CSV table of C-alpha atoms in Angstrom, one decimal:
chain,number,residue,atom,x,y,z
A,494,UNK,CA,-81.5,208.6,-20.6
A,495,UNK,CA,-80.6,211.2,-18.7
A,496,UNK,CA,-80.7,211.9,-14.8
A,497,UNK,CA,-83.4,210.8,-12.5
A,498,UNK,CA,-86.2,213.4,-11.5
A,499,UNK,CA,-86.8,214.1,-8.2
A,500,UNK,CA,-90.3,213.0,-6.3
A,501,UNK,CA,-93.6,214.6,-7.5
A,502,UNK,CA,-95.1,214.5,-4.5
A,503,UNK,CA,-92.4,215.5,-1.8
A,504,UNK,CA,-89.2,216.4,-4.3
A,505,UNK,CA,-87.2,213.8,-2.5
A,506,UNK,CA,-84.2,211.8,-3.8
A,507,UNK,CA,-85.8,207.9,-5.4
A,508,UNK,CA,-84.3,204.9,-5.5
A,509,UNK,CA,-84.6,202.0,-7.5
A,510,UNK,CA,-86.0,198.6,-5.1
A,511,UNK,CA,-86.6,194.9,-6.2
A,512,UNK,CA,-90.3,194.1,-5.8
A,513,UNK,CA,-92.0,191.4,-7.5
A,514,UNK,CA,-92.3,186.8,-6.1
A,515,UNK,CA,-88.7,186.4,-7.2
A,516,UNK,CA,-87.4,190.3,-6.8
A,517,UNK,CA,-86.9,189.8,-9.8
A,518,UNK,CA,-88.4,193.5,-11.7
A,519,UNK,CA,-87.6,196.8,-10.7
A,520,UNK,CA,-89.3,200.2,-9.0
A,521,UNK,CA,-87.9,204.2,-8.3
A,522,UNK,CA,-88.8,204.5,-4.8
A,523,UNK,CA,-89.3,208.1,-3.4
A,524,UNK,CA,-86.9,208.1,-0.2
A,525,UNK,CA,-88.5,210.5,2.1
A,526,UNK,CA,-92.1,210.2,1.3
A,527,UNK,CA,-92.1,206.6,0.2
A,528,UNK,CA,-93.8,207.1,-3.1
A,529,UNK,CA,-93.7,204.7,-6.1
A,530,UNK,CA,-95.0,205.6,-9.5
A,531,UNK,CA,-94.6,202.4,-11.2
A,532,UNK,CA,-98.5,200.6,-10.8
A,533,UNK,CA,-97.7,196.6,-10.8
A,534,UNK,CA,-98.6,196.1,-14.3
A,535,UNK,CA,-96.1,198.9,-14.9
A,536,UNK,CA,-92.5,197.4,-13.1
A,537,UNK,CA,-89.8,196.8,-15.7
A,538,UNK,CA,-87.8,194.1,-15.8
A,539,UNK,CA,-84.6,196.4,-16.0
A,540,UNK,CA,-83.4,199.7,-13.9
A,541,UNK,CA,-83.4,201.7,-17.2
A,542,UNK,CA,-87.4,200.5,-18.0
A,543,UNK,CA,-88.1,201.7,-14.8
A,544,UNK,CA,-85.9,205.0,-14.3
A,545,UNK,CA,-88.7,205.4,-17.9
A,546,UNK,CA,-91.7,204.9,-16.2
A,547,UNK,CA,-90.1,206.9,-12.7
A,548,UNK,CA,-89.4,210.0,-14.9
A,549,UNK,CA,-92.7,210.3,-16.9
A,550,UNK,CA,-94.6,213.1,-15.9
A,551,UNK,CA,-98.2,214.0,-17.1
A,552,UNK,CA,-99.6,217.5,-17.6
A,553,UNK,CA,-101.7,218.8,-14.7
A,554,UNK,CA,-105.5,220.4,-16.5
A,555,UNK,CA,-104.0,224.3,-16.9
A,556,UNK,CA,-100.8,223.6,-18.6
């Protein structure tokens, strides 16, 4: 899957955190600004899945 990309907001480092009622889902959160890319429905069962969501970037208009 490659390296973990920096935060799309501030270029900070991301950290893996557990979320959900039972803390059984994973998302990445920026350790600098607190940004979480995953929406509630995108929280993943595996760290690999959370990394895939975090590393997804959308093209801006005009790109």
